[in-house]
Amino acid sequence: MPEEDVKAALTAKRIAELEAELVKFSSTLAALSGVPDSPGHRYADERIKEIVAELDALKSPVEKPAPEKDGPPLHTVLLVIGLIVGVYGLAQHAWTAVLIGVALIGGSQLAKSKGTGTSTED
């Protein structure tokens, strides 16, 4: 948390510096409005555009990248394991394995509905 406070303080300080510089160059540009072809006028105009762009970048919220998922969703894993156990149970006439497979498939549907925020109730 203190690191974020330090970054926020530095950003606020830089914004204040840029705003002061913007005022300075705006007054310079206003003073040179009579000679728009002068190098000073062009420089002040370009510098104002640069300052405004930097201020926009500093004031815009920083978007944190979404964490990458490192595996398939839980409901998919439960569904596949349930199908494998169920098919094995049917092939071996192991009814307990069939029940476990059906329970895993049901659990996968519960995990899916809780994970996405949707409801299976009518």
GROMACS .gro file of C-alpha atoms in nm:
model
  122
    1MET     CA    1   0.000   0.000   0.000
    2PRO     CA    2   0.272   0.257   0.076
    3GLU     CA    3   0.422   0.194  -0.268
    4GLU     CA    4   0.091   0.287  -0.429
    5ASP     CA    5   0.076   0.602  -0.214
    6VAL     CA    6   0.424   0.702  -0.328
    7LYS     CA    7   0.330   0.646  -0.693
    8ALA     CA    8   0.011   0.849  -0.646
    9ALA     CA    9   0.207   1.132  -0.484
   10LEU     CA   10   0.463   1.136  -0.766
   11THR     CA   11   0.187   1.134  -1.024
   12ALA     CA   12   0.010   1.423  -0.851
   13LYS     CA   13   0.338   1.617  -0.836
   14ARG     CA   14   0.403   1.557  -1.207
   15ILE     CA   15   0.047   1.666  -1.294
   16ALA     CA   16   0.097   1.989  -1.097
   17GLU     CA   17   0.428   2.053  -1.279
   18LEU     CA   18   0.268   1.992  -1.618
   19GLU     CA   19  -0.026   2.219  -1.540
   20ALA     CA   20   0.212   2.498  -1.439
   21GLU     CA   21   0.410   2.445  -1.758
   22LEU     CA   22   0.086   2.447  -1.957
   23VAL     CA   23  -0.007   2.786  -1.812
   24LYS     CA   24   0.339   2.919  -1.899
   25PHE     CA   25   0.327   2.800  -2.259
   26SER     CA   26  -0.033   2.915  -2.301
   27SER     CA   27   0.063   3.268  -2.202
   28THR     CA   28   0.366   3.249  -2.433
   29LEU     CA   29   0.142   3.134  -2.717
   30ALA     CA   30  -0.105   3.415  -2.646
   31ALA     CA   31   0.180   3.669  -2.654
   32LEU     CA   32   0.300   3.531  -2.989
   33SER     CA   33  -0.045   3.522  -3.147
   34GLY     CA   34   0.046   3.814  -3.369
   35VAL     CA   35   0.327   3.618  -3.537
   36PRO     CA   36   0.195   3.264  -3.599
   37ASP     CA   37   0.485   3.177  -3.835
   38SER     CA   38   0.756   3.235  -3.576
   39PRO     CA   39   0.957   2.941  -3.438
   40GLY     CA   40   0.855   3.038  -3.084
   41HIS     CA   41   0.487   3.012  -3.174
   42ARG     CA   42   0.533   2.671  -3.335
   43TYR     CA   43   0.738   2.544  -3.040
   44ALA     CA   44   0.483   2.666  -2.785
   45ASP     CA   45   0.200   2.512  -2.985
   46GLU     CA   46   0.377   2.174  -3.013
   47ARG     CA   47   0.476   2.179  -2.647
   48ILE     CA   48   0.116   2.249  -2.540
   49LYS     CA   49   0.000   1.947  -2.742
   50GLU     CA   50   0.268   1.730  -2.578
   51ILE     CA   51   0.173   1.852  -2.230
   52VAL     CA   52  -0.196   1.787  -2.289
   53ALA     CA   53  -0.122   1.436  -2.416
   54GLU     CA   54   0.094   1.361  -2.111
   55LEU     CA   55  -0.170   1.500  -1.876
   56ASP     CA   56  -0.435   1.282  -2.038
   57ALA     CA   57  -0.212   0.978  -1.997
   58LEU     CA   58  -0.145   1.055  -1.631
   59LYS     CA   59  -0.508   1.128  -1.547
   60SER     CA   60  -0.651   0.825  -1.724
   61PRO     CA   61  -0.707   0.527  -1.495
   62VAL     CA   62  -0.447   0.255  -1.509
   63GLU     CA   63  -0.601  -0.073  -1.618
   64LYS     CA   64  -0.450  -0.379  -1.461
   65PRO     CA   65  -0.425  -0.672  -1.696
   66ALA     CA   66  -0.656  -0.960  -1.616
   67PRO     CA   67  -0.473  -1.260  -1.477
   68GLU     CA   68  -0.429  -1.538  -1.726
   69LYS     CA   69  -0.606  -1.860  -1.647
   70ASP     CA   70  -0.366  -2.147  -1.621
   71GLY     CA   71  -0.614  -2.429  -1.673
   72PRO     CA   72  -0.963  -2.524  -1.785
   73PRO     CA   73  -1.264  -2.424  -1.576
   74LEU     CA   74  -1.358  -2.644  -1.279
   75HIS     CA   75  -1.694  -2.748  -1.421
   76THR     CA   76  -1.530  -2.878  -1.738
   77VAL     CA   77  -1.279  -3.085  -1.542
   78LEU     CA   78  -1.552  -3.231  -1.320
   79LEU     CA   79  -1.768  -3.310  -1.622
   80VAL     CA   80  -1.488  -3.495  -1.803
   81ILE     CA   81  -1.387  -3.691  -1.492
   82GLY     CA   82  -1.752  -3.777  -1.426
   83LEU     CA   83  -1.799  -3.903  -1.782
   84ILE     CA   84  -1.483  -4.113  -1.767
   85VAL     CA   85  -1.577  -4.269  -1.431
   86GLY     CA   86  -1.936  -4.325  -1.546
   87VAL     CA   87  -1.837  -4.495  -1.871
   88TYR     CA   88  -1.582  -4.709  -1.686
   89GLY     CA   89  -1.847  -4.807  -1.432
   90LEU     CA   90  -2.090  -4.906  -1.707
   91ALA     CA   91  -1.825  -5.109  -1.887
   92GLN     CA   92  -1.722  -5.295  -1.571
   93HIS     CA   93  -2.074  -5.318  -1.425
   94ALA     CA   94  -1.945  -5.127  -1.126
   95TRP     CA   95  -2.257  -4.945  -1.017
   96THR     CA   96  -2.076  -4.750  -0.748
   97ALA     CA   97  -1.849  -4.601  -1.013
   98VAL     CA   98  -2.155  -4.509  -1.220
   99LEU     CA   99  -2.304  -4.330  -0.918
  100ILE     CA  100  -1.978  -4.149  -0.852
  101GLY     CA  101  -1.962  -4.043  -1.219
  102VAL     CA  102  -2.319  -3.913  -1.208
  103ALA     CA  103  -2.239  -3.725  -0.884
  104LEU     CA  104  -1.936  -3.564  -1.050
  105ILE     CA  105  -2.142  -3.462  -1.352
  106GLY     CA  106  -2.404  -3.311  -1.120
  107GLY     CA  107  -2.128  -3.134  -0.928
  108SER     CA  108  -1.993  -2.993  -1.250
  109GLN     CA  109  -2.331  -2.839  -1.326
  110LEU     CA  110  -2.345  -2.688  -0.978
  111ALA     CA  111  -1.994  -2.548  -1.017
  112LYS     CA  112  -2.089  -2.407  -1.356
  113SER     CA  113  -2.402  -2.234  -1.227
  114LYS     CA  114  -2.218  -2.086  -0.926
  115GLY     CA  115  -1.921  -1.980  -1.137
  116THR     CA  116  -2.121  -1.788  -1.397
  117GLY     CA  117  -2.384  -1.646  -1.165
  118THR     CA  118  -2.671  -1.812  -1.350
  119SER     CA  119  -2.941  -2.008  -1.179
  120THR     CA  120  -3.081  -2.346  -1.276
  121GLU     CA  121  -3.404  -2.291  -1.079
  122ASP     CA  122  -3.729  -2.231  -1.268
   0.00000   0.00000   0.00000
